[in-house]
Coordinates of C-alpha atoms in Angstrom, one line a residue:
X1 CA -88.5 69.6 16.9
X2 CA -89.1 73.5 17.1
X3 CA -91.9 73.4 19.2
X4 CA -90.1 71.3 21.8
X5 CA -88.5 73.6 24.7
X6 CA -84.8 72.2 24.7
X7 CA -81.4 74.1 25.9
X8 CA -78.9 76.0 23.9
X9 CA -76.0 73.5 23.5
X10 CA -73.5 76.2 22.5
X11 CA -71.7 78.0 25.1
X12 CA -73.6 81.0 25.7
X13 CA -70.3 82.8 27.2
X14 CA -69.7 82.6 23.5
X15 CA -72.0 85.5 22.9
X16 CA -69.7 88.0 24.3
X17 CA -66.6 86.7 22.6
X18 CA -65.3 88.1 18.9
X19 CA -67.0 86.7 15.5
X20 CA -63.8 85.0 14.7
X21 CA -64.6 82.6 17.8
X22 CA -68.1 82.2 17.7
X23 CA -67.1 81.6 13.9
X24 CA -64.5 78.6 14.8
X25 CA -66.5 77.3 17.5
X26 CA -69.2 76.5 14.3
X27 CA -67.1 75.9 12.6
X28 CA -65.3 72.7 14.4
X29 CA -68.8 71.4 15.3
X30 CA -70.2 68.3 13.6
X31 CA -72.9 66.1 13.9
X32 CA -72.6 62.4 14.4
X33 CA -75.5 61.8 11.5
X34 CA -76.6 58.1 10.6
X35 CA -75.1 58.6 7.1
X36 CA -72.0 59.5 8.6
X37 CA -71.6 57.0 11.2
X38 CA -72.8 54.2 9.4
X39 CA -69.5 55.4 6.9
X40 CA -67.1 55.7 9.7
X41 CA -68.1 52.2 11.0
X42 CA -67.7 50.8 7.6
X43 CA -64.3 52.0 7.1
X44 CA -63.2 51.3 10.8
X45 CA -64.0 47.3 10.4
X46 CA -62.2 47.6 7.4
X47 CA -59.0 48.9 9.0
X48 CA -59.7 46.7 12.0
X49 CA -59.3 43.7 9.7
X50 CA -59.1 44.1 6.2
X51 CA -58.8 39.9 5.3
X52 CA -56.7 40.5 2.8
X53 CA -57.6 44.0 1.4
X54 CA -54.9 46.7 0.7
X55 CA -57.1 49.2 -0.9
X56 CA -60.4 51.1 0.8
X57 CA -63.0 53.1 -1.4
X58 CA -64.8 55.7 0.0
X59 CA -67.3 57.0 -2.7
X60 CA -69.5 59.9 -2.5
X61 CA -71.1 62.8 -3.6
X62 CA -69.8 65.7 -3.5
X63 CA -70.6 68.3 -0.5
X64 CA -71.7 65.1 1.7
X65 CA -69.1 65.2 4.3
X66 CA -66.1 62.8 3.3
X67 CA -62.9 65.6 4.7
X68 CA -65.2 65.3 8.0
X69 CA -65.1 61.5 7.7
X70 CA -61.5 61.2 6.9
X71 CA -60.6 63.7 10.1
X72 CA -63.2 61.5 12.0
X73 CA -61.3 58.1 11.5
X74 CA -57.7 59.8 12.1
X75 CA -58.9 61.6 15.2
X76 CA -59.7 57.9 16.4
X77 CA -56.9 56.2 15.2
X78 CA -54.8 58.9 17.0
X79 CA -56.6 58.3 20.2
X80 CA -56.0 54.3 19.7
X81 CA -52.4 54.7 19.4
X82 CA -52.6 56.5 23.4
X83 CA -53.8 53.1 24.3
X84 CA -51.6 50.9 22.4
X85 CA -48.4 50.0 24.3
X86 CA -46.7 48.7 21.6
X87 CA -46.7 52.2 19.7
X88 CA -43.2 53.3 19.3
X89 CA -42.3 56.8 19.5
X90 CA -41.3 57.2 15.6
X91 CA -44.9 55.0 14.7
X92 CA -47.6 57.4 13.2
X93 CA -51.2 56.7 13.9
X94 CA -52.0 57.7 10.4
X95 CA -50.5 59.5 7.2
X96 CA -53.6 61.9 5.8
X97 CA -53.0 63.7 2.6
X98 CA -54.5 64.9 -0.5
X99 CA -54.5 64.0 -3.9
X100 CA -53.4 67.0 -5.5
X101 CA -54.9 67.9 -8.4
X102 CA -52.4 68.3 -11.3
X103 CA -51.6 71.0 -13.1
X104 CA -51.5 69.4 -16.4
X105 CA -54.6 67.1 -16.3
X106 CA -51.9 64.2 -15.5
X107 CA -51.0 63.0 -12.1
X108 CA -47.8 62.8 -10.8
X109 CA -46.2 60.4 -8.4
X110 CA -43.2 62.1 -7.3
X111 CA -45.6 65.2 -6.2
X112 CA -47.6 62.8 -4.3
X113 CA -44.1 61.0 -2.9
X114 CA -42.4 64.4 -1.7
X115 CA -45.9 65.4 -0.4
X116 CA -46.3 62.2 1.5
X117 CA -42.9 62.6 2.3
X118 CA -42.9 66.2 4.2
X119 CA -45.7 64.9 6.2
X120 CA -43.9 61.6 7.8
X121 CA -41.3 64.4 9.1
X122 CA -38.9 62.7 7.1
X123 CA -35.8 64.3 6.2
X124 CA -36.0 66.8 3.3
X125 CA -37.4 65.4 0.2
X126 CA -34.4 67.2 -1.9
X127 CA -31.9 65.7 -0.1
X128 CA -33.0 61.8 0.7
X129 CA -30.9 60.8 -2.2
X130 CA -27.7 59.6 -3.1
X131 CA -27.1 60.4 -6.7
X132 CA -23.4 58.6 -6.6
X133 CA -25.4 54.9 -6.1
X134 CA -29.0 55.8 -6.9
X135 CA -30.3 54.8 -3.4
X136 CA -32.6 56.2 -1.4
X137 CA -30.9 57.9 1.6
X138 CA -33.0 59.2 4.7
X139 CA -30.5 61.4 7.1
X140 CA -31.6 60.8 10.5
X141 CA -29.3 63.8 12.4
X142 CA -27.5 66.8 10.9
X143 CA -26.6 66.8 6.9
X144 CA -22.4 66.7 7.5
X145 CA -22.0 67.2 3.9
X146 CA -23.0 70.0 1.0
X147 CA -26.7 69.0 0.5
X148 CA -27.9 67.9 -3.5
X149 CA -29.6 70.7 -4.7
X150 CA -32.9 71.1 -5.6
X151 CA -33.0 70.5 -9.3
X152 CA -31.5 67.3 -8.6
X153 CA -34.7 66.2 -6.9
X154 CA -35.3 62.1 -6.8
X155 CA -36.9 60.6 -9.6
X156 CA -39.9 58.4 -9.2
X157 CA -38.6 55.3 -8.3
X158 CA -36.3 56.5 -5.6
X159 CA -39.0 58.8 -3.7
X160 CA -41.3 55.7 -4.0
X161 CA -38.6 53.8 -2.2
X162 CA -38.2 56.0 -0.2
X163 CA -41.6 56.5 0.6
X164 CA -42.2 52.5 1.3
X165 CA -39.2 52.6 3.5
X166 CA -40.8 55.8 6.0
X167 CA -44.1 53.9 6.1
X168 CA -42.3 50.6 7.2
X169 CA -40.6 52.8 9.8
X170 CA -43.0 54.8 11.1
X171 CA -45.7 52.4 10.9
X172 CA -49.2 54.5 10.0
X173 CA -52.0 51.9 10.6
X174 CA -53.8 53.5 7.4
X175 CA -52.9 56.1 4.4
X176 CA -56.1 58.4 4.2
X177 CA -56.0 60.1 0.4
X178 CA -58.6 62.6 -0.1
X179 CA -59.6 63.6 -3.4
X180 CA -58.2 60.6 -4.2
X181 CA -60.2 60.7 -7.9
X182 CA -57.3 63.1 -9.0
X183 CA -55.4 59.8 -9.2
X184 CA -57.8 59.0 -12.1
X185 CA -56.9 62.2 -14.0
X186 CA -56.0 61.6 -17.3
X187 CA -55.8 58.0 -17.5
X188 CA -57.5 55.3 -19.7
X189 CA -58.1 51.8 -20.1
X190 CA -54.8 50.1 -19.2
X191 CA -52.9 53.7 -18.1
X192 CA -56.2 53.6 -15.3
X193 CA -55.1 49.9 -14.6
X194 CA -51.9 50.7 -13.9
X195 CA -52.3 53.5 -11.6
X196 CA -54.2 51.4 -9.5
X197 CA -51.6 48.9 -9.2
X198 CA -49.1 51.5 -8.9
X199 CA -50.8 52.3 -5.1
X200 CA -52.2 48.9 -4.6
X201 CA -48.5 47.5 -4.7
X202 CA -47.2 50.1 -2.8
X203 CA -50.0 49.2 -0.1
X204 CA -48.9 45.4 0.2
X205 CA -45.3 46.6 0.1
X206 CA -45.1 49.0 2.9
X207 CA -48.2 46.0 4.6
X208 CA -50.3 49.8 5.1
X209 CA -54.0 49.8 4.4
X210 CA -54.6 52.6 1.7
X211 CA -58.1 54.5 2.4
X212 CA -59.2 56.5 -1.2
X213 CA -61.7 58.4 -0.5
X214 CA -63.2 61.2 -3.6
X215 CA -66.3 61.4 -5.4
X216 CA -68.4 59.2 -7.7
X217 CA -65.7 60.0 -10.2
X218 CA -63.3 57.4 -8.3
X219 CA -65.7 54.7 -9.2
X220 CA -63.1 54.0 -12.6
X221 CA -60.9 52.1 -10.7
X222 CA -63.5 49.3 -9.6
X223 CA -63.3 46.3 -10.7
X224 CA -60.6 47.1 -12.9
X225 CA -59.4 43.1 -12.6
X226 CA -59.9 40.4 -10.8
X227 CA -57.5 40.6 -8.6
X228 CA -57.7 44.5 -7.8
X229 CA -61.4 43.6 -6.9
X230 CA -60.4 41.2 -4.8
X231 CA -57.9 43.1 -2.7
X232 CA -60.2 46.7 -2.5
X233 CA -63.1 46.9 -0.6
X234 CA -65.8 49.7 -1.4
X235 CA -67.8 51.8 0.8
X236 CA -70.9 54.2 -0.6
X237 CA -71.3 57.8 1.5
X238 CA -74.4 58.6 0.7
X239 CA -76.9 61.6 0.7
X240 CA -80.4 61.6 2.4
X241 CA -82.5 61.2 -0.3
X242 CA -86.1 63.0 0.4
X243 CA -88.0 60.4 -1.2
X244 CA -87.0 58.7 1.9
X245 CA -89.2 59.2 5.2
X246 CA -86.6 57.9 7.5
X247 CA -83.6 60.2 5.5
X248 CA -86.1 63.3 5.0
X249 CA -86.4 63.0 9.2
X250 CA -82.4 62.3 9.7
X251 CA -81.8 65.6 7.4
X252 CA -84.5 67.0 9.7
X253 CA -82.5 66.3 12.4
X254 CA -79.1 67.5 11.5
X255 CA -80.9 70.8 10.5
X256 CA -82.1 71.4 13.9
X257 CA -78.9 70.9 15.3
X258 CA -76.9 72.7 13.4
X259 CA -79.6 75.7 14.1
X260 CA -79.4 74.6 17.9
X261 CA -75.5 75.4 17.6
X262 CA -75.2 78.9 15.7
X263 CA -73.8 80.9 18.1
X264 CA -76.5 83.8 17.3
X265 CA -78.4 85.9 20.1
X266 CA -81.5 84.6 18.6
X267 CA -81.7 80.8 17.5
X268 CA -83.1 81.2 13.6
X269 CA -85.8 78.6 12.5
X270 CA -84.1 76.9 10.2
X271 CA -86.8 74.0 10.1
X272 CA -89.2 76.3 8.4
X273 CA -87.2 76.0 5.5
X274 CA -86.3 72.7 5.5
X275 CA -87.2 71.9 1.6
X276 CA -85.6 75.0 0.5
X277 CA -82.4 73.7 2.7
X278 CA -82.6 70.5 1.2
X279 CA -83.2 71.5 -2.6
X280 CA -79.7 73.6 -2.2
X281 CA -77.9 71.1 -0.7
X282 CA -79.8 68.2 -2.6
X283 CA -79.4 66.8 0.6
X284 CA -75.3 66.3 1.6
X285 CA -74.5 67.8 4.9
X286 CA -71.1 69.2 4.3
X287 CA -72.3 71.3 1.9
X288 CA -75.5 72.6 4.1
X289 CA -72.6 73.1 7.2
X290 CA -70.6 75.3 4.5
X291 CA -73.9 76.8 3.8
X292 CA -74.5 77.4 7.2
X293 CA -70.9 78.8 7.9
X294 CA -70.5 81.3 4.9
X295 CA -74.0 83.0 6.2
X296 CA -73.1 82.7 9.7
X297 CA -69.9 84.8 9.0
X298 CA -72.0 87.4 7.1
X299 CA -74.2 87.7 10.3
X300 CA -71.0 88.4 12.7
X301 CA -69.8 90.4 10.4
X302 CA -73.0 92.7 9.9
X303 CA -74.0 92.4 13.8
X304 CA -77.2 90.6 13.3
X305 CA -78.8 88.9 15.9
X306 CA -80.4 85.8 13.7
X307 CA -79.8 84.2 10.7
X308 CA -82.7 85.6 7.9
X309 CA -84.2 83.6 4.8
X310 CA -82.7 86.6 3.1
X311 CA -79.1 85.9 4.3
X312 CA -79.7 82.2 3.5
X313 CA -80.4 83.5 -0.3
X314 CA -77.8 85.2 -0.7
X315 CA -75.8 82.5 0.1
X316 CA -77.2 79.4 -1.4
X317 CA -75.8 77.6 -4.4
X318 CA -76.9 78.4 -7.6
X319 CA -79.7 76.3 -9.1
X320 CA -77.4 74.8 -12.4
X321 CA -74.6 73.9 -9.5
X322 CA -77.4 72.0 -7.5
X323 CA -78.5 70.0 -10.7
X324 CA -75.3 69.9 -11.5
X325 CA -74.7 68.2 -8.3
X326 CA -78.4 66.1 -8.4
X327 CA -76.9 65.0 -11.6
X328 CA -73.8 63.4 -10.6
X329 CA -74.9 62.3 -7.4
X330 CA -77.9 60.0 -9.5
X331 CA -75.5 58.8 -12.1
X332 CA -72.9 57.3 -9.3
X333 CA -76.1 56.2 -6.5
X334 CA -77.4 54.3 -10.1
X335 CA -74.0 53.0 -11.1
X336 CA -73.6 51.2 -7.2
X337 CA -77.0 49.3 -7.5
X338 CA -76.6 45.9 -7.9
X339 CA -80.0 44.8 -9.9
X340 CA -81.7 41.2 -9.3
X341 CA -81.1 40.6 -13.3
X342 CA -77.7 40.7 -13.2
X343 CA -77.2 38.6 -9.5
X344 CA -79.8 36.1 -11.7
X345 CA -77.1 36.2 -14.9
X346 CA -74.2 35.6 -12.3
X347 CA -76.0 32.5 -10.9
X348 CA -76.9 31.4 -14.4
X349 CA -73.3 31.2 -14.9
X350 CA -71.9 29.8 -12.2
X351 CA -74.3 26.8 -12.1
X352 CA -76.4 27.6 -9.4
X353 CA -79.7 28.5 -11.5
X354 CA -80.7 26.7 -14.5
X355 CA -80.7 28.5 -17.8
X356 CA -84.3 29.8 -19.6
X357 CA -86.0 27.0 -21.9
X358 CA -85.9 29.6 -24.5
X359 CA -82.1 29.1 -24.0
X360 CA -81.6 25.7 -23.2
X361 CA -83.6 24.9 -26.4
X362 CA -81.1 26.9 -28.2
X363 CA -78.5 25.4 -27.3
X364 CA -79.6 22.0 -27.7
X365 CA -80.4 22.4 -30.8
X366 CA -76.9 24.0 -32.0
X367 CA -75.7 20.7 -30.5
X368 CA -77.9 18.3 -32.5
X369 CA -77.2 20.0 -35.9
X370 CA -73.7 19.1 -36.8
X371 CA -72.0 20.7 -40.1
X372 CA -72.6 17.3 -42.2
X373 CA -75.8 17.2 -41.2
X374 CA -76.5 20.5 -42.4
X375 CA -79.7 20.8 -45.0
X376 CA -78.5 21.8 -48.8
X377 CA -79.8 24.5 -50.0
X378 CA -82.5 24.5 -52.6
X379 CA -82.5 27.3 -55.0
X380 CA -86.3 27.9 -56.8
X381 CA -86.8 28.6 -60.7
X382 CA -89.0 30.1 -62.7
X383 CA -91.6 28.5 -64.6
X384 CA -90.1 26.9 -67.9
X385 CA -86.5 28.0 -66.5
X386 CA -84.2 24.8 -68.1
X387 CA -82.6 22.9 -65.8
X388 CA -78.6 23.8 -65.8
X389 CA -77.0 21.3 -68.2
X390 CA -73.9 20.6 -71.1
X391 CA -75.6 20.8 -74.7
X392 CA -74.0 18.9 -77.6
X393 CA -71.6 20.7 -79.4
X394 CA -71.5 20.5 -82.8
X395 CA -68.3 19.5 -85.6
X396 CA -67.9 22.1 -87.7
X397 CA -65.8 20.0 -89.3
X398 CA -67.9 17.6 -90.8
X399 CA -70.0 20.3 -92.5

């Protein structure tokens, strides 16, 4: 790709404009990768028609680009809302928010109610309630009365109605939560269960698909039950693995045009470097733009003309954070395979494959053997060990 003679696609006006732009201008470009579109497309059909799913997972390492996603799929919701003449002017194209991560290792709903709350422009969160009949109360004009005060914030139940209610009214065609694995904090066997519920109910309540998008740490709440799997559907953001050709060429790629689109007076070869890019990235493209961007503002800040393999040092994750990151990443890539043994075990036991003969013997055999037809047991003895018997006892009496 280097050798090839192909024009600058940044501006190149932007060379006589102040670091802070050429820094913004980098920093609002993105590349429309195959990993990443192949995500976006996933979670548009789902939101185009979910059959019957409330709940979207977006799983993924951490550093591969899932806050790009997420602003991705708003930014084209929002345009399909200009087209739509049935949008109202009170309907939001989308709610997007993050999962907060709590302060006490515990999530908390009424955080993630006023937060949600604040951002539908509803009226203020300390004041949507009406303590004299415990219902929610959303003031659409001017307060004509002395507002609650702020220690008497809603509890729980009332900011979740009140929450459901705004999302019936302004009508968001999805709920993107990112970092959504802070939802997870803290909870266990059936306090994970119910926290899933928790949002999967308040998805079919307020009829808005919820999109969770966080790291392989989100994976706890799959298949959870029955019924939460059946309403959920789950998407895999993935890496470019180098053991890939095709992925090793797509990082490749991205690489070059990131390079193509430093706004630099001289165009550093980045592609010389690829496996060094790679190893501190471990392949995720968010984290080799934010590279990309913490170097570039060293660059404008120093006056240098190129980006240097010095500069890219000095900036590069650590080693223990990238197999810190290799680490995880593995564990959740291996935890989504779906192996041909246990598909085999699945058909096994819905009917559709007949059991092993080792098995089937087994089994026949427990059913021929019933418990009165089970063998005595025979105890050996020693040689000239007597038989167990009564002796004769004799009358002392008769002596």
């Amino acid at each position: 790709m280097s050798e090839q003679a192909q024009p600058t696609p940044f501006p190149r006006h932007l060379l006589h404009q102040s670091p802070q732009l050429r820094l913004d201008y980098f920093k609002a470009y993105t590349v429309a990768h195959p990993a990443l579109k192949q995500a976006d497309q996933a979670v548009w059909d789902a939101l185009r028609e979910p059959a019957g799913a409330s709940l979207v997972f977006v799983f993924g390492p951490t550093g591969v680009g899932k806050t790009t996603l997420l602003a991705q799929i708003e930014k084209r919701l929002i345009d399909l809302s200009f087209c739509d003449e049935r949008q109202g002017k009170k309907d939001l194209p989308a709610l997007r928010l993050d999962a907060v991560s709590p302060a006490l290792n515990l999530f908390k709903w009424s955080d993630y109610y006023q937060r949600a709350l604040m951002l539908l422009r509803e009226a203020r969160v300390e004041y949507t309630v009406d303590y004299s009949h415990r219902l929610p109360l959303i003031h659409q004009g001017a307060i004509e009365q002395e507002p609650l005060p702020l220690k008497r914030m809603a509890d729980t139940a009332a900011l979740r109605l009140a929450f459901e209610q705004a999302l019936k009214r302004r009508r968001p065609h999805a709920v993107l939560i990112d970092e959504a694995e802070h939802i997870a904090k803290a909870a266990r066997g059936s306090k994970l269960l119910d926290q899933l519920d928790h949002l999967k109910s308040l998805a079919i309540m307020s009829k808005t698909v919820h999109v969770l998008v966080g790291t392989y740490d989100l994976m706890v709440f799959r298949n959870l039950s029955a019924q939460l799997s059946r309403r959920s559907i789950d998407i895999h953001f993935s890496r470019y693995c180098a053991t890939d050709e095709a992925e090793t060429r797509a990082f490749k790629s991205v690489l070059w045009s990131f390079q193509k689109n430093l706004p630099l007076e001289e165009e550093p070869d980045l592609l010389q470097y690829w496996k060094y890019c790679y190893e501190r990235t471990i392949g995720c493209v968010g984290a080799l733009k934010d590279w990309l961007t913490r170097a570039l503002a060293q660059a404008l800040e120093r006056g240098e003309k190129t980006i240097s393999r010095v500069l890219l040092e000095q900036h590069a994750l650590s080693v223990d954070r990238c197999n810190q990151m290799v680490t995880e990443a593995v564990a959740g890539e291996s935890a989504l395979k779906e192996d041909d043994h246990a598909a085999y075990r699945l058909r096994v036991r819905l009917g559709l494959e007949a059991r092993p003969a080792s098995q089937q013997e087994g089994v026949s055999h427990k059913k021929e053997v019933s418990s009165d037809q089970v063998p005595r047991e025979h105890h050996s003895r020693r040689v000239g060990q007597r038989k167990p018997h009564r002796d004769p006892v004799k009358d002392e009496s008769a002596s």
